[in-house]
PDB file of N, CA and C in Angstrom:
ATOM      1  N   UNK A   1      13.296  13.028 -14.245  1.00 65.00           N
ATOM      2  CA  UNK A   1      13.101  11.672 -14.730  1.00 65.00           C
ATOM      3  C   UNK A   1      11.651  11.278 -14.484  1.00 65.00           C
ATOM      4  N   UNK A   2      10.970  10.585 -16.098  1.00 70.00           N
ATOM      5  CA  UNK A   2       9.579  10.359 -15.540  1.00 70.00           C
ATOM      6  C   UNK A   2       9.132   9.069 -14.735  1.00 70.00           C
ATOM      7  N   UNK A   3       8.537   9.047 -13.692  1.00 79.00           N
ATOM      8  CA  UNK A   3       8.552   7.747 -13.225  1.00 79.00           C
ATOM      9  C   UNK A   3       7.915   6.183 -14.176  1.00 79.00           C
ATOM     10  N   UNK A   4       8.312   5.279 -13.802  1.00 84.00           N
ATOM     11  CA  UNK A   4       7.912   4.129 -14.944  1.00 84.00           C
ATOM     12  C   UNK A   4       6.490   4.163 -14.245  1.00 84.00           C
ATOM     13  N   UNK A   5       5.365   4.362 -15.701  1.00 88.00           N
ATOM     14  CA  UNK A   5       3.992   3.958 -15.580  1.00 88.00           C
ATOM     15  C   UNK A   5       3.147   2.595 -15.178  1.00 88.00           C
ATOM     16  N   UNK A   6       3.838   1.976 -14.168  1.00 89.00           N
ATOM     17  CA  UNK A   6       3.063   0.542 -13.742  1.00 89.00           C
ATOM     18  C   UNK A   6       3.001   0.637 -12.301  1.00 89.00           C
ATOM     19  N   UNK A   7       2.130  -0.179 -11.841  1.00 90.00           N
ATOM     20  CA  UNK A   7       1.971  -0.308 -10.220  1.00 90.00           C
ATOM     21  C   UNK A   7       2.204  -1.633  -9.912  1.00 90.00           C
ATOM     22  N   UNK A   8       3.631  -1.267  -9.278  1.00 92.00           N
ATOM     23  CA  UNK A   8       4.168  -3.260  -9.050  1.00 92.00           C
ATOM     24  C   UNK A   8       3.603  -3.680  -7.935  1.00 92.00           C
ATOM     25  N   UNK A   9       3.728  -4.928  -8.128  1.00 93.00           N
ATOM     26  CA  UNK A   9       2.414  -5.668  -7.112  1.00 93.00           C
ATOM     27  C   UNK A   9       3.088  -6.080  -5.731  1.00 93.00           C
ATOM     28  N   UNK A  10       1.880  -6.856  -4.882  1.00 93.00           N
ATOM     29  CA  UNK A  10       2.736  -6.418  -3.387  1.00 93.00           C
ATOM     30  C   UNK A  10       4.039  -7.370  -3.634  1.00 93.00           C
ATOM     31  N   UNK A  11       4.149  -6.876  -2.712  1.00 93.00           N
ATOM     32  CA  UNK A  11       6.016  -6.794  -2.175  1.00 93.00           C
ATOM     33  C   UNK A  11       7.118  -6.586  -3.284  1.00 93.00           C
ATOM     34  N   UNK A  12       7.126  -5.980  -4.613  1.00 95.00           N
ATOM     35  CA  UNK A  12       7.553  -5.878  -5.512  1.00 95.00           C
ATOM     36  C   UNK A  12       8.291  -4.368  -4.926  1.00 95.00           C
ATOM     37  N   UNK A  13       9.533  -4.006  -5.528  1.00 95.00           N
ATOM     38  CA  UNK A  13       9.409  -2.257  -6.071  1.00 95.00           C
ATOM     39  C   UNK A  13       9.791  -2.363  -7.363  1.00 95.00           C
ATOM     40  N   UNK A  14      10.293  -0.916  -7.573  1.00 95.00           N
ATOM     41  CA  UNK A  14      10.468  -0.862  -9.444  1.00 95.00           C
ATOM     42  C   UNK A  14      11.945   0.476  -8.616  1.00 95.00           C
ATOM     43  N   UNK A  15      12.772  -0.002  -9.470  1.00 95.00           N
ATOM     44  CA  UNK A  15      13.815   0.443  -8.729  1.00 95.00           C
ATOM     45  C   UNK A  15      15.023   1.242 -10.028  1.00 95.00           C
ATOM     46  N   UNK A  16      15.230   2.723 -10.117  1.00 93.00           N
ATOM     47  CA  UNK A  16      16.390   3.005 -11.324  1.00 93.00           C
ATOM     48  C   UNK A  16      17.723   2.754 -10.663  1.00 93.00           C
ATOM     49  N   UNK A  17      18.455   2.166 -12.026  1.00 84.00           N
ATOM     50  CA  UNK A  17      19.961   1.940 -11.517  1.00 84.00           C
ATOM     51  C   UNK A  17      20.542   3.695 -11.138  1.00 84.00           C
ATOM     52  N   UNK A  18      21.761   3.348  -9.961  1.00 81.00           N
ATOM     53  CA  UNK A  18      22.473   4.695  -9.261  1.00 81.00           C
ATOM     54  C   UNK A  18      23.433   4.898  -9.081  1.00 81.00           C
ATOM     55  N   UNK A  19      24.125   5.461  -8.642  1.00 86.00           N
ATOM     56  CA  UNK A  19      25.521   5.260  -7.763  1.00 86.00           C
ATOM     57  C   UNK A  19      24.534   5.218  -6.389  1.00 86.00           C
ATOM     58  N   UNK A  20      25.828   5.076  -5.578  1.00 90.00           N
ATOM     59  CA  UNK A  20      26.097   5.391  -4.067  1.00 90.00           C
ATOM     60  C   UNK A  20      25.931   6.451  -3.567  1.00 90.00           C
ATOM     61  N   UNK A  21      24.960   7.345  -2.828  1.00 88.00           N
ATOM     62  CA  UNK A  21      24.973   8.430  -2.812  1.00 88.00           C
ATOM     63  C   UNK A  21      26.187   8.867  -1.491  1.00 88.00           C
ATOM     64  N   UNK A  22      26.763   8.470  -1.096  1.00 88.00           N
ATOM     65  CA  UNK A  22      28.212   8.286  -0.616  1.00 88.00           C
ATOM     66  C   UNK A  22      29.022   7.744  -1.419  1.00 88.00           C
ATOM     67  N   UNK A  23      29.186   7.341  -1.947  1.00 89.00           N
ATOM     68  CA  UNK A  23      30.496   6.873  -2.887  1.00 89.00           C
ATOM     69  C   UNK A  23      30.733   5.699  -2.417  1.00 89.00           C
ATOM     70  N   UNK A  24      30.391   4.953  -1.717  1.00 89.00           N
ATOM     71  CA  UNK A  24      30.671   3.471  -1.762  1.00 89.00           C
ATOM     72  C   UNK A  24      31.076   2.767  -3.135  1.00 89.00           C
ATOM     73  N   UNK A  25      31.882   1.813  -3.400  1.00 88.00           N
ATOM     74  CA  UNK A  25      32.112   1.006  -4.649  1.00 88.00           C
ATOM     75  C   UNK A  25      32.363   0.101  -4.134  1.00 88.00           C
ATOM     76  N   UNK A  26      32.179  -1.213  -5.133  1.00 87.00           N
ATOM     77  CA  UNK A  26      32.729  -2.731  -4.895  1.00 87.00           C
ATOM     78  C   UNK A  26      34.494  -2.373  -5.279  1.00 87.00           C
ATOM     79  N   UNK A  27      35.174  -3.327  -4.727  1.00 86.00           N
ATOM     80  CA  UNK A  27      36.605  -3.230  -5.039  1.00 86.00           C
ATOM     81  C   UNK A  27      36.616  -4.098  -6.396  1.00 86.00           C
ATOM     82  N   UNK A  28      35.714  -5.252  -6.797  1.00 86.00           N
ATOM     83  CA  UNK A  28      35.759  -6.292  -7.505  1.00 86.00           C
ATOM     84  C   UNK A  28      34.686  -5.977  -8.480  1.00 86.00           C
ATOM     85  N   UNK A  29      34.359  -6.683  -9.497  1.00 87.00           N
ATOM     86  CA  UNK A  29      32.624  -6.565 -10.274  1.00 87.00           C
ATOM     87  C   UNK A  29      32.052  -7.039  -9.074  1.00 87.00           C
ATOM     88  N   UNK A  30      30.933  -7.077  -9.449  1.00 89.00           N
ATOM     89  CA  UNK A  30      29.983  -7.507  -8.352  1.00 89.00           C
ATOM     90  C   UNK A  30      28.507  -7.170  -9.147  1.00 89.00           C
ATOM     91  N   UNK A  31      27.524  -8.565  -8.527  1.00 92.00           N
ATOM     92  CA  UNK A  31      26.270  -8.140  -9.473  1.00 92.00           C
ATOM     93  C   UNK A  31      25.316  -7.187  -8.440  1.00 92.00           C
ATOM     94  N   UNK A  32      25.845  -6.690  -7.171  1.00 94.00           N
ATOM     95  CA  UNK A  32      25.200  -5.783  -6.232  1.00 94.00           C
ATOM     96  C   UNK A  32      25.321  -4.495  -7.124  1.00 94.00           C
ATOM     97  N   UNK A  33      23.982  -3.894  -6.968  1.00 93.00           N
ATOM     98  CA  UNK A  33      23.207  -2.615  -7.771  1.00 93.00           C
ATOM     99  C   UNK A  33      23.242  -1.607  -6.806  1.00 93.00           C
ATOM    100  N   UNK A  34      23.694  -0.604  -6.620  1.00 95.00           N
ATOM    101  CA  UNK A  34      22.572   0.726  -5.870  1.00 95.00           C
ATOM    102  C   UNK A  34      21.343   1.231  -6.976  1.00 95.00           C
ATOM    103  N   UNK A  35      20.375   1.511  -6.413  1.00 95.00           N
ATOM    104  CA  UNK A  35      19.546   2.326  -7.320  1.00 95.00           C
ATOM    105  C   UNK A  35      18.470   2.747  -6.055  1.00 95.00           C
ATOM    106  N   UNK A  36      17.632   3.623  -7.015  1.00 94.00           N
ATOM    107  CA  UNK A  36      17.041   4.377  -6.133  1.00 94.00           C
ATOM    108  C   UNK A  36      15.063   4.009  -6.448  1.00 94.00           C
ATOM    109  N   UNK A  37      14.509   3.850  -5.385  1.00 94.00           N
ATOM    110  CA  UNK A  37      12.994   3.468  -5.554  1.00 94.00           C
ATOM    111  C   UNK A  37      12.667   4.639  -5.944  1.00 94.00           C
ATOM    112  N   UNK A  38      11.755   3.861  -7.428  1.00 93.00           N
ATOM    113  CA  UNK A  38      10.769   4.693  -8.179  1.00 93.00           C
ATOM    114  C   UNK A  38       9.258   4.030  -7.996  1.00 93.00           C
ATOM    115  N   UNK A  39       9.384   3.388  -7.622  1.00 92.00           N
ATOM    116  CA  UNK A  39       7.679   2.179  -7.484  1.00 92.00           C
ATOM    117  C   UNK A  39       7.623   1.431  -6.299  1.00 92.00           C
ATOM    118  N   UNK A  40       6.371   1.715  -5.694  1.00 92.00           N
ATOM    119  CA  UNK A  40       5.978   1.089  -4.722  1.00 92.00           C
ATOM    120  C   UNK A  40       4.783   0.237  -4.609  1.00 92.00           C
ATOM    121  N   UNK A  41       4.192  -0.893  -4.029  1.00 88.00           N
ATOM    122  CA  UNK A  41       2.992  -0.920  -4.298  1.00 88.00           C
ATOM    123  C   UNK A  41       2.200  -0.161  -2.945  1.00 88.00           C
ATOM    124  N   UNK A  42       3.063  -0.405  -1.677  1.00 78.00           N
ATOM    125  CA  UNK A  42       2.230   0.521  -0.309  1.00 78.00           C
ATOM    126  C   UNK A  42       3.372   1.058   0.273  1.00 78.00           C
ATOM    127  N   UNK A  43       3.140   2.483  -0.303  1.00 73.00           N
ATOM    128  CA  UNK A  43       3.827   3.349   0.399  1.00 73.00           C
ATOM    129  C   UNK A  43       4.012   3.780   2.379  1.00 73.00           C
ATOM    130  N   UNK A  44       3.585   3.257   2.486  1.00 71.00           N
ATOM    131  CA  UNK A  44       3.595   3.084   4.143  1.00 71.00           C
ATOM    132  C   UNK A  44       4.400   1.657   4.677  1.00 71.00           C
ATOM    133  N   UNK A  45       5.071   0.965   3.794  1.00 79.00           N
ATOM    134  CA  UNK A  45       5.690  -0.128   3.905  1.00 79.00           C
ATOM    135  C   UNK A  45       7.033  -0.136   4.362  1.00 79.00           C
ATOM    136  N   UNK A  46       7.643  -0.948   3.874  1.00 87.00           N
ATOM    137  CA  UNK A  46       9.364  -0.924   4.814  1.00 87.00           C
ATOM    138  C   UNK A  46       9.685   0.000   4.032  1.00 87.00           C
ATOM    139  N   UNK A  47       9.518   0.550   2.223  1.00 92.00           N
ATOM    140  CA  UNK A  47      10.553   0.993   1.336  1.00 92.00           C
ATOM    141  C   UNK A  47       9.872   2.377   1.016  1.00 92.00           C
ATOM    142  N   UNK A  48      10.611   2.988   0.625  1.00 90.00           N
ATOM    143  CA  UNK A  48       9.994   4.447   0.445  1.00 90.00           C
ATOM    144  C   UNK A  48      10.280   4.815  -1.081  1.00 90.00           C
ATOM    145  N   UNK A  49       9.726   5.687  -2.240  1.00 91.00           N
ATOM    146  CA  UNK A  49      10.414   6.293  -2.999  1.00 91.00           C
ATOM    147  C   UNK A  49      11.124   7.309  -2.949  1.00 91.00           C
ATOM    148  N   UNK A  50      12.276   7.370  -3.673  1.00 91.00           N
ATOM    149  CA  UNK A  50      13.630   8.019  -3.297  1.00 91.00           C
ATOM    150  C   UNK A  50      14.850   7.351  -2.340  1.00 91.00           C
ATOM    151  N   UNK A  51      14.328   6.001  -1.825  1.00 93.00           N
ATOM    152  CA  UNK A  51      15.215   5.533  -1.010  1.00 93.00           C
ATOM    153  C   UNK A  51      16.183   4.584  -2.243  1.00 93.00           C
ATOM    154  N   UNK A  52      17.893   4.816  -1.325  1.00 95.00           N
ATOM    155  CA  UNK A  52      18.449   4.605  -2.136  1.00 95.00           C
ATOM    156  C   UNK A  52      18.865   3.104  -1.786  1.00 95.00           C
ATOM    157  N   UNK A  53      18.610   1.897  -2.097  1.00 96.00           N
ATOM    158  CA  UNK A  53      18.831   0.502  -1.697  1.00 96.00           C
ATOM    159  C   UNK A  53      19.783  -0.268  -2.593  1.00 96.00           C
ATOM    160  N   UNK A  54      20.237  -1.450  -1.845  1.00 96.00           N
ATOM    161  CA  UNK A  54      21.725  -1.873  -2.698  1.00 96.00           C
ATOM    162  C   UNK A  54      20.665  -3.215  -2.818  1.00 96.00           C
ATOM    163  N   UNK A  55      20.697  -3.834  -4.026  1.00 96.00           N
ATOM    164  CA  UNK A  55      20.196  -5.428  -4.494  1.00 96.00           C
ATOM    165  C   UNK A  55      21.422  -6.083  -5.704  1.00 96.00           C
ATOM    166  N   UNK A  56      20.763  -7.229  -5.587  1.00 95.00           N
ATOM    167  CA  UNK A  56      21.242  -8.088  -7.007  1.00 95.00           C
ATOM    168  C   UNK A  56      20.989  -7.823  -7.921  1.00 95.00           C
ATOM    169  N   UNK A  57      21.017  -7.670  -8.907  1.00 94.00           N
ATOM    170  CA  UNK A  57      20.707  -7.290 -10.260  1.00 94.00           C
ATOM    171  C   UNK A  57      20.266  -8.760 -10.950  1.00 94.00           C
ATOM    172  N   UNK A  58      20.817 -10.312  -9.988  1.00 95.00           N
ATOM    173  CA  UNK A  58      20.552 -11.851 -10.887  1.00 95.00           C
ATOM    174  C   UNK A  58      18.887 -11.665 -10.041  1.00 95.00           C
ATOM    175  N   UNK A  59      18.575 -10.829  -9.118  1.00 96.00           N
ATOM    176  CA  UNK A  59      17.272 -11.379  -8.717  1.00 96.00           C
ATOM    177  C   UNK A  59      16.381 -10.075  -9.277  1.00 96.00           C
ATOM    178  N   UNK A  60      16.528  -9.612 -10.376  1.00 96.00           N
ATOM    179  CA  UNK A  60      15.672  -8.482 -10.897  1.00 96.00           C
ATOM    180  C   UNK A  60      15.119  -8.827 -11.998  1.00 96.00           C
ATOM    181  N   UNK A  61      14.535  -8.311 -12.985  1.00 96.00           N
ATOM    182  CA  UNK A  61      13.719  -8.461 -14.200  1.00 96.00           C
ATOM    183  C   UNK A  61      14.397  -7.083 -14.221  1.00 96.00           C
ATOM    184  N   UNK A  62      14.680  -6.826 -15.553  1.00 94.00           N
ATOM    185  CA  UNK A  62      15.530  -5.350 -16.207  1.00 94.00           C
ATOM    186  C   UNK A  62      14.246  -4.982 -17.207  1.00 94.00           C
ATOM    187  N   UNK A  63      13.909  -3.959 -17.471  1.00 93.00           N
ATOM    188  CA  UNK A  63      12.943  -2.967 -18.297  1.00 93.00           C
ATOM    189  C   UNK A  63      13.396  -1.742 -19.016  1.00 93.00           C
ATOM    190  N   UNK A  64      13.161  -1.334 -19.649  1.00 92.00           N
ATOM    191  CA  UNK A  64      13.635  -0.009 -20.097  1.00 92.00           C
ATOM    192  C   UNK A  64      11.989   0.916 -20.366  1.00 92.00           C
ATOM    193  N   UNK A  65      12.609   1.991 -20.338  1.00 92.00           N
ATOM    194  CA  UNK A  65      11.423   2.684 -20.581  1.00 92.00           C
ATOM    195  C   UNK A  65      12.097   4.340 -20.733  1.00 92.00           C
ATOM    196  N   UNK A  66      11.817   5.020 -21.940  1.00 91.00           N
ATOM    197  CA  UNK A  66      12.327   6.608 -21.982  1.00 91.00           C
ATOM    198  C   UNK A  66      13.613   6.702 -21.788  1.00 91.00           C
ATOM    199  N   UNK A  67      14.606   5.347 -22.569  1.00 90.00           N
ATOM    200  CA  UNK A  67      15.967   5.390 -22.325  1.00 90.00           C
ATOM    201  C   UNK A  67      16.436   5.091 -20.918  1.00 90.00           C
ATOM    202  N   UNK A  68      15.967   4.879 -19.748  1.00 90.00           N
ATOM    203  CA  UNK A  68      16.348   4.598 -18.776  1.00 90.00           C
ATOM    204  C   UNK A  68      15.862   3.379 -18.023  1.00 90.00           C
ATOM    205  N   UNK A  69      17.335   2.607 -17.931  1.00 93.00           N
ATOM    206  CA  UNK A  69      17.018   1.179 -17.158  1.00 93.00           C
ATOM    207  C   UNK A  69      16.635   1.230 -16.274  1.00 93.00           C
ATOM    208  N   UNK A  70      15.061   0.394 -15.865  1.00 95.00           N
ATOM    209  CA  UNK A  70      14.823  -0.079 -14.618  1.00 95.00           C
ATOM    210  C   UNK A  70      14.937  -1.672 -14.097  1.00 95.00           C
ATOM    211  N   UNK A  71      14.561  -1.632 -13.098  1.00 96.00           N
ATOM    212  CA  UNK A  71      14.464  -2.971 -12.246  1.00 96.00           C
ATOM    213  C   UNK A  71      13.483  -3.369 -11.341  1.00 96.00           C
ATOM    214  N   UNK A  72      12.904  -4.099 -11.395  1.00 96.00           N
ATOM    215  CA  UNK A  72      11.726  -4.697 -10.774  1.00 96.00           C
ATOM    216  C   UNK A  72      12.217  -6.068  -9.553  1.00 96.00           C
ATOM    217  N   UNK A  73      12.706  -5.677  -8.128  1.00 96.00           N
ATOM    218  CA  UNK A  73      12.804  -6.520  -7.402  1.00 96.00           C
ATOM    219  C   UNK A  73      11.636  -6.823  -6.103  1.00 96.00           C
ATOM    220  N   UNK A  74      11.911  -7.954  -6.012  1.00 96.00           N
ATOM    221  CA  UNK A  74      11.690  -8.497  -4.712  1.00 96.00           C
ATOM    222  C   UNK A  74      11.950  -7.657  -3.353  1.00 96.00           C
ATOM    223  N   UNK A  75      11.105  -6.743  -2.423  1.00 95.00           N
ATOM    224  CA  UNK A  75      11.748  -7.132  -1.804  1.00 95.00           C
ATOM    225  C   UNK A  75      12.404  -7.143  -0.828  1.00 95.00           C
ATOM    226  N   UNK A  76      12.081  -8.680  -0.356  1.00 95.00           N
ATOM    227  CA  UNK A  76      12.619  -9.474  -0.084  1.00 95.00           C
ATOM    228  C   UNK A  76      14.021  -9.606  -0.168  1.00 95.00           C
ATOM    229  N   UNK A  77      14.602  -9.059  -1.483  1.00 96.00           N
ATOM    230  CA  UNK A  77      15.746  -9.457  -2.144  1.00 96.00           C
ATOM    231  C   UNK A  77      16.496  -8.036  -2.065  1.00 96.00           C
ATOM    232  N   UNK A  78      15.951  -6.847  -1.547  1.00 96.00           N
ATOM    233  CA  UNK A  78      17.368  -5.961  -0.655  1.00 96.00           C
ATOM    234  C   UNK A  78      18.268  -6.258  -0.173  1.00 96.00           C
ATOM    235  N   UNK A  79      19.021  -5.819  -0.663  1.00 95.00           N
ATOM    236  CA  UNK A  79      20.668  -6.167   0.454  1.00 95.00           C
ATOM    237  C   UNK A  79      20.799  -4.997   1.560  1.00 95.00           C
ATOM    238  N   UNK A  80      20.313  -3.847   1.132  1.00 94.00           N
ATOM    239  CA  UNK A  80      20.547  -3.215   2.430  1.00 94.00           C
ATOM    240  C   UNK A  80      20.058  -1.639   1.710  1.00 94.00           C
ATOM    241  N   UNK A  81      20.334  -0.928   2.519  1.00 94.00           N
ATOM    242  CA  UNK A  81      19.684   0.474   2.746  1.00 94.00           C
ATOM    243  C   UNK A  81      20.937   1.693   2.925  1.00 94.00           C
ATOM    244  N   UNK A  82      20.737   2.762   2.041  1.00 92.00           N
ATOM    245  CA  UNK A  82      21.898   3.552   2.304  1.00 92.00           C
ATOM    246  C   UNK A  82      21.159   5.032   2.799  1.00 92.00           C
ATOM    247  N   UNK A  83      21.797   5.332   4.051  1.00 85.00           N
ATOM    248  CA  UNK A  83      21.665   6.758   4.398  1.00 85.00           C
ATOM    249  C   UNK A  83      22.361   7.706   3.929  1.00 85.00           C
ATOM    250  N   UNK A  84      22.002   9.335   4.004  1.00 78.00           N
ATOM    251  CA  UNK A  84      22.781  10.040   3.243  1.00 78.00           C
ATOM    252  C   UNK A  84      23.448  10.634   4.291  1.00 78.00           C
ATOM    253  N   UNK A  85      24.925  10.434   4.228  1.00 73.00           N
ATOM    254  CA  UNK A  85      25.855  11.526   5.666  1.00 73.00           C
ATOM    255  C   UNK A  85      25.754  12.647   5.127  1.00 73.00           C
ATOM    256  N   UNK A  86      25.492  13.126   6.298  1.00 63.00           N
ATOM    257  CA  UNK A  86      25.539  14.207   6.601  1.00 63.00           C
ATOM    258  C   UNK A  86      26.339  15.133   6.917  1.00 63.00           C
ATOM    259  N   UNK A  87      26.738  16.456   6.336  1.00 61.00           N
ATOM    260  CA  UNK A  87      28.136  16.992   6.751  1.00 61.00           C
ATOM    261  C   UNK A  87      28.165  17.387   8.085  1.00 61.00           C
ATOM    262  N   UNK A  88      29.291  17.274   9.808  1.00 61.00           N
ATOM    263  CA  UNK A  88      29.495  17.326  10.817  1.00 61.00           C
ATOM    264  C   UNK A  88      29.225  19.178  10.567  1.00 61.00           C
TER     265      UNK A  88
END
């Protein structure tokens, strides 16, 4: 996947929609997103690319680009952070 060609500004990322890389699901709809960071503006910051983060989708701006939806959040506006388990 090619990454989207812009450099979002501070505290912004640019984020593709995902699953769960655990399988988490809402039981209900829900406007909570997983997707995974494709854009950063400082990579030495809280967010990394490739990290897989859960947000709102009402606090995003939606884009497309090469057939694939992105998202431009805040943020600020993370709901949270998913690690990948690991098999025991």
């Amino acid at each position: 996947m090619a990454s989207l060609p812009i450099k979002v500004s501070p505290g912004m990322l640019a984020i593709y929609g995902s699953g769960s890389i655990n399988g988490i699901e809402f039981n209900v709809p829900s406007p909570l997103q997983w997707g995974i960071v494709n854009g950063v503006y400082d990579e030495n910051g809280e967010y990394t690319l490739g990290q897989n983060v859960l947000f709102n989708i009402d606090d995003s701006q939606i884009l497309k680009y090469q057939d694939v939806q992105y998202f431009i959040v805040p943020q600020d506006k993370i709901t949270g952070t998913e690690d990948e388990i690991l098999p025991p």
